[in-house]
Amino acid sequence: MTPHLRIEETGQVFELAEEITTVGRGAGVAIRLGDPSVSRLHAELVRRGDHVYVADLGLSANGTRVNGRPVGRRVLDEGDVVAFGTSRARIGGLPMSATDEDTVEMRRVVAPDLTRREVDVLTALCRPALQQQAAFVAPATARDIAAELVVTEAAVKQHLLRLYLKFLIPEGINRRTRLANEIISLGIVRPGAADSDGRPSPAVLRVG
């Protein structure tokens, strides 16, 4: 079965037969949506073997969400609801037999290469959520990250700006939160064994 996207508002079904399927409101895209909250070139759906991931292109203030959570890139599972602005669609036709190891490997492909310092910043950013293991936990502030890493707040902000670009996090409110959600959803940092002061030690998937 070919993966497909079903637009909830109209019932239209689009097969994702190509390696890259563009989504937007403008002319020339593969999946054209009339919703004014959708940018002319809003996102891409990318096939990699048995997997499909969505990549927000950062050109819309309204962004892309998967199951209600803002994303820059995200590997999709069968039945996930993808919102381009306020236009919602459901992914279908994905194989159910993909193993956890396959999914982890796909997440490695999706995630950009990171320096060791960028991983340190992301770990500190996500630490509140990793500690509490709960949704809707505010990520660490730039000041908190600077204090943990013993660097200046200005240096942390520069790292965050580069990370926003790497993970295609568009400008707008809650940018740190969107980055933290993306990092956790991709599994780039996740809780492991607690360190000596009781904080979770992250498991890092990819470091360049």
JSON list of C-alpha atoms in Angstrom, two decimals:
[
{"chain": "A", "resi": 1, "resn": "MET", "atom": "CA", "xyz": [0.00, 0.00, 0.00]},
{"chain": "A", "resi": 2, "resn": "THR", "atom": "CA", "xyz": [1.30, 3.47, -0.90]},
{"chain": "A", "resi": 3, "resn": "PRO", "atom": "CA", "xyz": [1.47, 5.99, 1.97]},
{"chain": "A", "resi": 4, "resn": "HIS", "atom": "CA", "xyz": [-1.16, 8.67, 1.60]},
{"chain": "A", "resi": 5, "resn": "LEU", "atom": "CA", "xyz": [-2.44, 11.85, 3.20]},
{"chain": "A", "resi": 6, "resn": "ARG", "atom": "CA", "xyz": [-6.17, 12.42, 3.71]},
{"chain": "A", "resi": 7, "resn": "ILE", "atom": "CA", "xyz": [-7.28, 16.05, 4.06]},
{"chain": "A", "resi": 8, "resn": "GLU", "atom": "CA", "xyz": [-9.85, 16.11, 6.86]},
{"chain": "A", "resi": 9, "resn": "GLU", "atom": "CA", "xyz": [-11.73, 19.18, 5.63]},
{"chain": "A", "resi": 10, "resn": "THR", "atom": "CA", "xyz": [-12.36, 17.89, 2.10]},
{"chain": "A", "resi": 11, "resn": "GLY", "atom": "CA", "xyz": [-11.78, 14.14, 2.28]},
{"chain": "A", "resi": 12, "resn": "GLN", "atom": "CA", "xyz": [-9.26, 14.37, -0.58]},
{"chain": "A", "resi": 13, "resn": "VAL", "atom": "CA", "xyz": [-6.62, 11.65, -0.56]},
{"chain": "A", "resi": 14, "resn": "PHE", "atom": "CA", "xyz": [-3.12, 12.27, -1.94]},
{"chain": "A", "resi": 15, "resn": "GLU", "atom": "CA", "xyz": [-0.76, 9.36, -2.53]},
{"chain": "A", "resi": 16, "resn": "LEU", "atom": "CA", "xyz": [2.81, 10.02, -1.44]},
{"chain": "A", "resi": 17, "resn": "ALA", "atom": "CA", "xyz": [4.31, 8.21, -4.40]},
{"chain": "A", "resi": 18, "resn": "GLU", "atom": "CA", "xyz": [7.31, 10.49, -4.87]},
{"chain": "A", "resi": 19, "resn": "GLU", "atom": "CA", "xyz": [10.37, 10.76, -2.64]},
{"chain": "A", "resi": 20, "resn": "ILE", "atom": "CA", "xyz": [9.41, 14.36, -1.78]},
{"chain": "A", "resi": 21, "resn": "THR", "atom": "CA", "xyz": [5.84, 15.71, -1.80]},
{"chain": "A", "resi": 22, "resn": "THR", "atom": "CA", "xyz": [5.44, 19.46, -1.34]},
{"chain": "A", "resi": 23, "resn": "VAL", "atom": "CA", "xyz": [2.52, 20.95, 0.58]},
{"chain": "A", "resi": 24, "resn": "GLY", "atom": "CA", "xyz": [1.33, 24.56, 0.43]},
{"chain": "A", "resi": 25, "resn": "ARG", "atom": "CA", "xyz": [-1.10, 27.14, -0.90]},
{"chain": "A", "resi": 26, "resn": "GLY", "atom": "CA", "xyz": [0.86, 28.29, -3.93]},
{"chain": "A", "resi": 27, "resn": "ALA", "atom": "CA", "xyz": [1.00, 27.09, -7.49]},
{"chain": "A", "resi": 28, "resn": "GLY", "atom": "CA", "xyz": [3.25, 24.18, -8.32]},
{"chain": "A", "resi": 29, "resn": "VAL", "atom": "CA", "xyz": [3.01, 22.25, -5.05]},
{"chain": "A", "resi": 30, "resn": "ALA", "atom": "CA", "xyz": [1.93, 18.60, -5.08]},
{"chain": "A", "resi": 31, "resn": "ILE", "atom": "CA", "xyz": [-0.70, 19.02, -2.36]},
{"chain": "A", "resi": 32, "resn": "ARG", "atom": "CA", "xyz": [-2.36, 22.40, -2.71]},
{"chain": "A", "resi": 33, "resn": "LEU", "atom": "CA", "xyz": [-4.42, 23.64, 0.26]},
{"chain": "A", "resi": 34, "resn": "GLY", "atom": "CA", "xyz": [-6.71, 26.66, 0.08]},
{"chain": "A", "resi": 35, "resn": "ASP", "atom": "CA", "xyz": [-6.50, 27.50, 3.77]},
{"chain": "A", "resi": 36, "resn": "PRO", "atom": "CA", "xyz": [-5.10, 31.07, 4.22]},
{"chain": "A", "resi": 37, "resn": "SER", "atom": "CA", "xyz": [-3.15, 29.91, 7.29]},
{"chain": "A", "resi": 38, "resn": "VAL", "atom": "CA", "xyz": [-1.03, 27.74, 4.98]},
{"chain": "A", "resi": 39, "resn": "SER", "atom": "CA", "xyz": [1.99, 29.38, 3.36]},
{"chain": "A", "resi": 40, "resn": "ARG", "atom": "CA", "xyz": [2.63, 29.12, -0.37]},
{"chain": "A", "resi": 41, "resn": "LEU", "atom": "CA", "xyz": [5.35, 26.52, 0.24]},
{"chain": "A", "resi": 42, "resn": "HIS", "atom": "CA", "xyz": [4.61, 25.23, 3.72]},
{"chain": "A", "resi": 43, "resn": "ALA", "atom": "CA", "xyz": [6.13, 21.77, 4.24]},
{"chain": "A", "resi": 44, "resn": "GLU", "atom": "CA", "xyz": [7.52, 18.65, 2.61]},
{"chain": "A", "resi": 45, "resn": "LEU", "atom": "CA", "xyz": [6.59, 15.01, 3.14]},
{"chain": "A", "resi": 46, "resn": "VAL", "atom": "CA", "xyz": [9.67, 12.87, 2.54]},
{"chain": "A", "resi": 47, "resn": "ARG", "atom": "CA", "xyz": [9.72, 9.11, 1.96]},
{"chain": "A", "resi": 48, "resn": "ARG", "atom": "CA", "xyz": [12.72, 7.12, 3.19]},
{"chain": "A", "resi": 49, "resn": "GLY", "atom": "CA", "xyz": [12.14, 3.44, 2.59]},
{"chain": "A", "resi": 50, "resn": "ASP", "atom": "CA", "xyz": [9.10, 2.39, 4.63]},
{"chain": "A", "resi": 51, "resn": "HIS", "atom": "CA", "xyz": [9.10, 5.66, 6.57]},
{"chain": "A", "resi": 52, "resn": "VAL", "atom": "CA", "xyz": [7.65, 9.11, 5.92]},
{"chain": "A", "resi": 53, "resn": "TYR", "atom": "CA", "xyz": [8.64, 12.28, 7.71]},
{"chain": "A", "resi": 54, "resn": "VAL", "atom": "CA", "xyz": [7.24, 15.78, 7.58]},
{"chain": "A", "resi": 55, "resn": "ALA", "atom": "CA", "xyz": [9.56, 18.79, 7.40]},
{"chain": "A", "resi": 56, "resn": "ASP", "atom": "CA", "xyz": [8.22, 22.26, 8.10]},
{"chain": "A", "resi": 57, "resn": "LEU", "atom": "CA", "xyz": [9.95, 24.75, 5.79]},
{"chain": "A", "resi": 58, "resn": "GLY", "atom": "CA", "xyz": [9.84, 27.63, 8.26]},
{"chain": "A", "resi": 59, "resn": "LEU", "atom": "CA", "xyz": [8.06, 29.96, 5.84]},
{"chain": "A", "resi": 60, "resn": "SER", "atom": "CA", "xyz": [4.79, 30.28, 7.77]},
{"chain": "A", "resi": 61, "resn": "ALA", "atom": "CA", "xyz": [4.08, 31.94, 11.11]},
{"chain": "A", "resi": 62, "resn": "ASN", "atom": "CA", "xyz": [1.50, 29.19, 11.72]},
{"chain": "A", "resi": 63, "resn": "GLY", "atom": "CA", "xyz": [3.94, 26.28, 11.44]},
{"chain": "A", "resi": 64, "resn": "THR", "atom": "CA", "xyz": [3.30, 22.55, 11.25]},
{"chain": "A", "resi": 65, "resn": "ARG", "atom": "CA", "xyz": [2.01, 20.30, 14.03]},
{"chain": "A", "resi": 66, "resn": "VAL", "atom": "CA", "xyz": [1.84, 16.56, 14.51]},
{"chain": "A", "resi": 67, "resn": "ASN", "atom": "CA", "xyz": [-0.87, 15.40, 16.91]},
{"chain": "A", "resi": 68, "resn": "GLY", "atom": "CA", "xyz": [-1.10, 18.96, 18.21]},
{"chain": "A", "resi": 69, "resn": "ARG", "atom": "CA", "xyz": [2.63, 19.46, 18.85]},
{"chain": "A", "resi": 70, "resn": "PRO", "atom": "CA", "xyz": [4.70, 21.95, 16.83]},
{"chain": "A", "resi": 71, "resn": "VAL", "atom": "CA", "xyz": [7.47, 20.27, 14.85]},
{"chain": "A", "resi": 72, "resn": "GLY", "atom": "CA", "xyz": [10.35, 21.17, 12.57]},
{"chain": "A", "resi": 73, "resn": "ARG", "atom": "CA", "xyz": [10.90, 17.59, 11.40]},
{"chain": "A", "resi": 74, "resn": "ARG", "atom": "CA", "xyz": [9.06, 14.51, 12.59]},
{"chain": "A", "resi": 75, "resn": "VAL", "atom": "CA", "xyz": [8.90, 10.87, 11.55]},
{"chain": "A", "resi": 76, "resn": "LEU", "atom": "CA", "xyz": [5.23, 9.97, 11.09]},
{"chain": "A", "resi": 77, "resn": "ASP", "atom": "CA", "xyz": [3.36, 6.94, 12.40]},
{"chain": "A", "resi": 78, "resn": "GLU", "atom": "CA", "xyz": [0.18, 5.42, 10.97]},
{"chain": "A", "resi": 79, "resn": "GLY", "atom": "CA", "xyz": [-2.82, 7.59, 11.87]},
{"chain": "A", "resi": 80, "resn": "ASP", "atom": "CA", "xyz": [-0.84, 10.68, 12.91]},
{"chain": "A", "resi": 81, "resn": "VAL", "atom": "CA", "xyz": [-2.72, 13.95, 12.37]},
{"chain": "A", "resi": 82, "resn": "VAL", "atom": "CA", "xyz": [-0.60, 16.59, 10.65]},
{"chain": "A", "resi": 83, "resn": "ALA", "atom": "CA", "xyz": [-1.75, 20.22, 10.77]},
{"chain": "A", "resi": 84, "resn": "PHE", "atom": "CA", "xyz": [-0.38, 22.68, 8.21]},
{"chain": "A", "resi": 85, "resn": "GLY", "atom": "CA", "xyz": [-1.47, 25.94, 9.81]},
{"chain": "A", "resi": 86, "resn": "THR", "atom": "CA", "xyz": [-5.10, 25.13, 10.67]},
{"chain": "A", "resi": 87, "resn": "SER", "atom": "CA", "xyz": [-5.57, 22.64, 7.81]},
{"chain": "A", "resi": 88, "resn": "ARG", "atom": "CA", "xyz": [-5.54, 19.09, 9.18]},
{"chain": "A", "resi": 89, "resn": "ALA", "atom": "CA", "xyz": [-4.67, 15.84, 7.44]},
{"chain": "A", "resi": 90, "resn": "ARG", "atom": "CA", "xyz": [-4.18, 12.23, 8.52]},
{"chain": "A", "resi": 91, "resn": "ILE", "atom": "CA", "xyz": [-1.35, 9.97, 7.37]},
{"chain": "A", "resi": 92, "resn": "GLY", "atom": "CA", "xyz": [-2.24, 6.45, 6.28]},
{"chain": "A", "resi": 93, "resn": "GLY", "atom": "CA", "xyz": [-0.86, 3.50, 4.38]},
{"chain": "A", "resi": 94, "resn": "LEU", "atom": "CA", "xyz": [2.29, 3.17, 6.48]},
{"chain": "A", "resi": 95, "resn": "PRO", "atom": "CA", "xyz": [3.49, -0.36, 7.26]},
{"chain": "A", "resi": 96, "resn": "MET", "atom": "CA", "xyz": [2.78, -1.54, 10.78]},
{"chain": "A", "resi": 97, "resn": "SER", "atom": "CA", "xyz": [5.75, -3.90, 10.84]},
{"chain": "A", "resi": 98, "resn": "ALA", "atom": "CA", "xyz": [8.54, -1.35, 11.24]},
{"chain": "A", "resi": 99, "resn": "THR", "atom": "CA", "xyz": [10.63, -2.18, 14.30]},
{"chain": "A", "resi": 100, "resn": "ASP", "atom": "CA", "xyz": [11.69, 0.23, 17.02]},
{"chain": "A", "resi": 101, "resn": "GLU", "atom": "CA", "xyz": [15.26, -0.09, 15.74]},
{"chain": "A", "resi": 102, "resn": "ASP", "atom": "CA", "xyz": [14.10, 0.99, 12.27]},
{"chain": "A", "resi": 103, "resn": "THR", "atom": "CA", "xyz": [12.36, 4.02, 13.75]},
{"chain": "A", "resi": 104, "resn": "VAL", "atom": "CA", "xyz": [15.42, 5.01, 15.79]},
{"chain": "A", "resi": 105, "resn": "GLU", "atom": "CA", "xyz": [17.59, 4.73, 12.69]},
{"chain": "A", "resi": 106, "resn": "MET", "atom": "CA", "xyz": [15.14, 6.89, 10.73]},
{"chain": "A", "resi": 107, "resn": "ARG", "atom": "CA", "xyz": [15.22, 9.52, 13.46]},
{"chain": "A", "resi": 108, "resn": "ARG", "atom": "CA", "xyz": [19.00, 9.57, 13.13]},
{"chain": "A", "resi": 109, "resn": "VAL", "atom": "CA", "xyz": [18.63, 10.29, 9.41]},
{"chain": "A", "resi": 110, "resn": "VAL", "atom": "CA", "xyz": [16.15, 13.10, 10.05]},
{"chain": "A", "resi": 111, "resn": "ALA", "atom": "CA", "xyz": [18.18, 14.80, 12.79]},
{"chain": "A", "resi": 112, "resn": "PRO", "atom": "CA", "xyz": [20.96, 17.16, 11.65]},
{"chain": "A", "resi": 113, "resn": "ASP", "atom": "CA", "xyz": [24.56, 16.74, 12.74]},
{"chain": "A", "resi": 114, "resn": "LEU", "atom": "CA", "xyz": [25.29, 18.41, 16.07]},
{"chain": "A", "resi": 115, "resn": "THR", "atom": "CA", "xyz": [28.45, 19.59, 17.77]},
{"chain": "A", "resi": 116, "resn": "ARG", "atom": "CA", "xyz": [29.19, 18.46, 21.32]},
{"chain": "A", "resi": 117, "resn": "ARG", "atom": "CA", "xyz": [28.41, 21.94, 22.66]},
{"chain": "A", "resi": 118, "resn": "GLU", "atom": "CA", "xyz": [25.08, 22.00, 20.80]},
{"chain": "A", "resi": 119, "resn": "VAL", "atom": "CA", "xyz": [24.20, 18.67, 22.41]},
{"chain": "A", "resi": 120, "resn": "ASP", "atom": "CA", "xyz": [25.09, 20.16, 25.81]},
{"chain": "A", "resi": 121, "resn": "VAL", "atom": "CA", "xyz": [22.79, 23.13, 25.14]},
{"chain": "A", "resi": 122, "resn": "LEU", "atom": "CA", "xyz": [19.94, 20.86, 23.99]},
{"chain": "A", "resi": 123, "resn": "THR", "atom": "CA", "xyz": [20.37, 18.61, 27.03]},
{"chain": "A", "resi": 124, "resn": "ALA", "atom": "CA", "xyz": [20.17, 21.57, 29.39]},
{"chain": "A", "resi": 125, "resn": "LEU", "atom": "CA", "xyz": [17.23, 23.00, 27.43]},
{"chain": "A", "resi": 126, "resn": "CYS", "atom": "CA", "xyz": [15.23, 19.77, 27.74]},
{"chain": "A", "resi": 127, "resn": "ARG", "atom": "CA", "xyz": [16.26, 18.87, 31.28]},
{"chain": "A", "resi": 128, "resn": "PRO", "atom": "CA", "xyz": [13.04, 20.12, 32.99]},
{"chain": "A", "resi": 129, "resn": "ALA", "atom": "CA", "xyz": [10.90, 17.89, 30.75]},
{"chain": "A", "resi": 130, "resn": "LEU", "atom": "CA", "xyz": [13.29, 14.96, 31.13]},
{"chain": "A", "resi": 131, "resn": "GLN", "atom": "CA", "xyz": [13.26, 15.30, 34.90]},
{"chain": "A", "resi": 132, "resn": "GLN", "atom": "CA", "xyz": [9.51, 15.55, 35.28]},
{"chain": "A", "resi": 133, "resn": "GLN", "atom": "CA", "xyz": [8.62, 13.10, 32.47]},
{"chain": "A", "resi": 134, "resn": "ALA", "atom": "CA", "xyz": [5.47, 15.12, 31.75]},
{"chain": "A", "resi": 135, "resn": "ALA", "atom": "CA", "xyz": [4.06, 17.08, 28.84]},
{"chain": "A", "resi": 136, "resn": "PHE", "atom": "CA", "xyz": [3.75, 20.87, 28.82]},
{"chain": "A", "resi": 137, "resn": "VAL", "atom": "CA", "xyz": [6.81, 21.46, 31.02]},
{"chain": "A", "resi": 138, "resn": "ALA", "atom": "CA", "xyz": [8.54, 24.73, 30.18]},
{"chain": "A", "resi": 139, "resn": "PRO", "atom": "CA", "xyz": [12.09, 24.24, 28.87]},
{"chain": "A", "resi": 140, "resn": "ALA", "atom": "CA", "xyz": [15.08, 25.83, 30.55]},
{"chain": "A", "resi": 141, "resn": "THR", "atom": "CA", "xyz": [15.70, 29.52, 29.87]},
{"chain": "A", "resi": 142, "resn": "ALA", "atom": "CA", "xyz": [18.89, 30.81, 28.26]},
{"chain": "A", "resi": 143, "resn": "ARG", "atom": "CA", "xyz": [19.96, 32.02, 31.70]},
{"chain": "A", "resi": 144, "resn": "ASP", "atom": "CA", "xyz": [19.36, 28.56, 33.20]},
{"chain": "A", "resi": 145, "resn": "ILE", "atom": "CA", "xyz": [21.36, 26.92, 30.42]},
{"chain": "A", "resi": 146, "resn": "ALA", "atom": "CA", "xyz": [24.21, 29.42, 30.83]},
{"chain": "A", "resi": 147, "resn": "ALA", "atom": "CA", "xyz": [24.36, 28.74, 34.57]},
{"chain": "A", "resi": 148, "resn": "GLU", "atom": "CA", "xyz": [24.43, 24.96, 34.06]},
{"chain": "A", "resi": 149, "resn": "LEU", "atom": "CA", "xyz": [27.12, 25.08, 31.37]},
{"chain": "A", "resi": 150, "resn": "VAL", "atom": "CA", "xyz": [29.10, 27.91, 33.00]},
{"chain": "A", "resi": 151, "resn": "VAL", "atom": "CA", "xyz": [29.07, 30.07, 29.89]},
{"chain": "A", "resi": 152, "resn": "THR", "atom": "CA", "xyz": [27.62, 33.46, 29.08]},
{"chain": "A", "resi": 153, "resn": "GLU", "atom": "CA", "xyz": [23.93, 33.91, 28.30]},
{"chain": "A", "resi": 154, "resn": "ALA", "atom": "CA", "xyz": [24.94, 35.58, 25.02]},
{"chain": "A", "resi": 155, "resn": "ALA", "atom": "CA", "xyz": [26.85, 32.44, 23.99]},
{"chain": "A", "resi": 156, "resn": "VAL", "atom": "CA", "xyz": [23.82, 30.26, 24.75]},
{"chain": "A", "resi": 157, "resn": "LYS", "atom": "CA", "xyz": [21.59, 32.51, 22.66]},
{"chain": "A", "resi": 158, "resn": "GLN", "atom": "CA", "xyz": [23.99, 32.20, 19.71]},
{"chain": "A", "resi": 159, "resn": "HIS", "atom": "CA", "xyz": [23.90, 28.41, 20.01]},
{"chain": "A", "resi": 160, "resn": "LEU", "atom": "CA", "xyz": [20.10, 28.48, 20.16]},
{"chain": "A", "resi": 161, "resn": "LEU", "atom": "CA", "xyz": [19.92, 30.61, 17.02]},
{"chain": "A", "resi": 162, "resn": "ARG", "atom": "CA", "xyz": [22.02, 28.06, 15.14]},
{"chain": "A", "resi": 163, "resn": "LEU", "atom": "CA", "xyz": [19.90, 25.22, 16.49]},
{"chain": "A", "resi": 164, "resn": "TYR", "atom": "CA", "xyz": [16.68, 26.94, 15.38]},
{"chain": "A", "resi": 165, "resn": "LEU", "atom": "CA", "xyz": [18.11, 27.03, 11.85]},
{"chain": "A", "resi": 166, "resn": "LYS", "atom": "CA", "xyz": [19.30, 23.42, 11.93]},
{"chain": "A", "resi": 167, "resn": "PHE", "atom": "CA", "xyz": [15.92, 22.13, 13.09]},
{"chain": "A", "resi": 168, "resn": "LEU", "atom": "CA", "xyz": [13.89, 24.55, 10.92]},
{"chain": "A", "resi": 169, "resn": "ILE", "atom": "CA", "xyz": [12.16, 26.16, 13.89]},
{"chain": "A", "resi": 170, "resn": "PRO", "atom": "CA", "xyz": [10.49, 29.30, 12.48]},
{"chain": "A", "resi": 171, "resn": "GLU", "atom": "CA", "xyz": [10.57, 32.64, 14.22]},
{"chain": "A", "resi": 172, "resn": "GLY", "atom": "CA", "xyz": [7.71, 33.37, 16.57]},
{"chain": "A", "resi": 173, "resn": "ILE", "atom": "CA", "xyz": [6.54, 32.88, 20.12]},
{"chain": "A", "resi": 174, "resn": "ASN", "atom": "CA", "xyz": [7.51, 29.79, 22.15]},
{"chain": "A", "resi": 175, "resn": "ARG", "atom": "CA", "xyz": [10.47, 29.11, 19.89]},
{"chain": "A", "resi": 176, "resn": "ARG", "atom": "CA", "xyz": [12.47, 27.45, 22.70]},
{"chain": "A", "resi": 177, "resn": "THR", "atom": "CA", "xyz": [9.48, 25.27, 23.55]},
{"chain": "A", "resi": 178, "resn": "ARG", "atom": "CA", "xyz": [9.08, 24.21, 19.93]},
{"chain": "A", "resi": 179, "resn": "LEU", "atom": "CA", "xyz": [12.78, 23.34, 19.75]},
{"chain": "A", "resi": 180, "resn": "ALA", "atom": "CA", "xyz": [12.60, 21.30, 22.97]},
{"chain": "A", "resi": 181, "resn": "ASN", "atom": "CA", "xyz": [9.51, 19.43, 21.74]},
{"chain": "A", "resi": 182, "resn": "GLU", "atom": "CA", "xyz": [11.27, 18.63, 18.48]},
{"chain": "A", "resi": 183, "resn": "ILE", "atom": "CA", "xyz": [14.41, 17.39, 20.24]},
{"chain": "A", "resi": 184, "resn": "ILE", "atom": "CA", "xyz": [12.46, 15.09, 22.54]},
{"chain": "A", "resi": 185, "resn": "SER", "atom": "CA", "xyz": [10.14, 13.81, 19.80]},
{"chain": "A", "resi": 186, "resn": "LEU", "atom": "CA", "xyz": [13.15, 12.94, 17.61]},
{"chain": "A", "resi": 187, "resn": "GLY", "atom": "CA", "xyz": [14.76, 11.15, 20.56]},
{"chain": "A", "resi": 188, "resn": "ILE", "atom": "CA", "xyz": [17.98, 13.18, 20.28]},
{"chain": "A", "resi": 189, "resn": "VAL", "atom": "CA", "xyz": [18.10, 13.48, 24.07]},
{"chain": "A", "resi": 190, "resn": "ARG", "atom": "CA", "xyz": [16.12, 11.25, 26.35]},
{"chain": "A", "resi": 191, "resn": "PRO", "atom": "CA", "xyz": [16.33, 10.24, 30.01]},
{"chain": "A", "resi": 192, "resn": "GLY", "atom": "CA", "xyz": [18.83, 7.57, 30.93]},
{"chain": "A", "resi": 193, "resn": "ALA", "atom": "CA", "xyz": [20.45, 6.65, 34.19]},
{"chain": "A", "resi": 194, "resn": "ALA", "atom": "CA", "xyz": [20.40, 9.45, 36.76]},
{"chain": "A", "resi": 195, "resn": "ASP", "atom": "CA", "xyz": [23.70, 11.16, 37.42]},
{"chain": "A", "resi": 196, "resn": "SER", "atom": "CA", "xyz": [25.17, 11.88, 40.83]},
{"chain": "A", "resi": 197, "resn": "ASP", "atom": "CA", "xyz": [22.85, 14.80, 41.60]},
{"chain": "A", "resi": 198, "resn": "GLY", "atom": "CA", "xyz": [19.74, 12.92, 40.51]},
{"chain": "A", "resi": 199, "resn": "ARG", "atom": "CA", "xyz": [19.36, 14.51, 37.08]},
{"chain": "A", "resi": 200, "resn": "PRO", "atom": "CA", "xyz": [18.66, 12.24, 34.12]},
{"chain": "A", "resi": 201, "resn": "SER", "atom": "CA", "xyz": [21.70, 11.61, 31.97]},
{"chain": "A", "resi": 202, "resn": "PRO", "atom": "CA", "xyz": [20.59, 12.01, 28.34]},
{"chain": "A", "resi": 203, "resn": "ALA", "atom": "CA", "xyz": [21.22, 9.40, 25.71]},
{"chain": "A", "resi": 204, "resn": "VAL", "atom": "CA", "xyz": [22.53, 11.17, 22.61]},
{"chain": "A", "resi": 205, "resn": "LEU", "atom": "CA", "xyz": [21.66, 9.75, 19.19]},
{"chain": "A", "resi": 206, "resn": "ARG", "atom": "CA", "xyz": [23.84, 11.76, 16.87]},
{"chain": "A", "resi": 207, "resn": "VAL", "atom": "CA", "xyz": [26.82, 14.06, 17.33]},
{"chain": "A", "resi": 208, "resn": "GLY", "atom": "CA", "xyz": [28.86, 15.44, 14.49]}
]
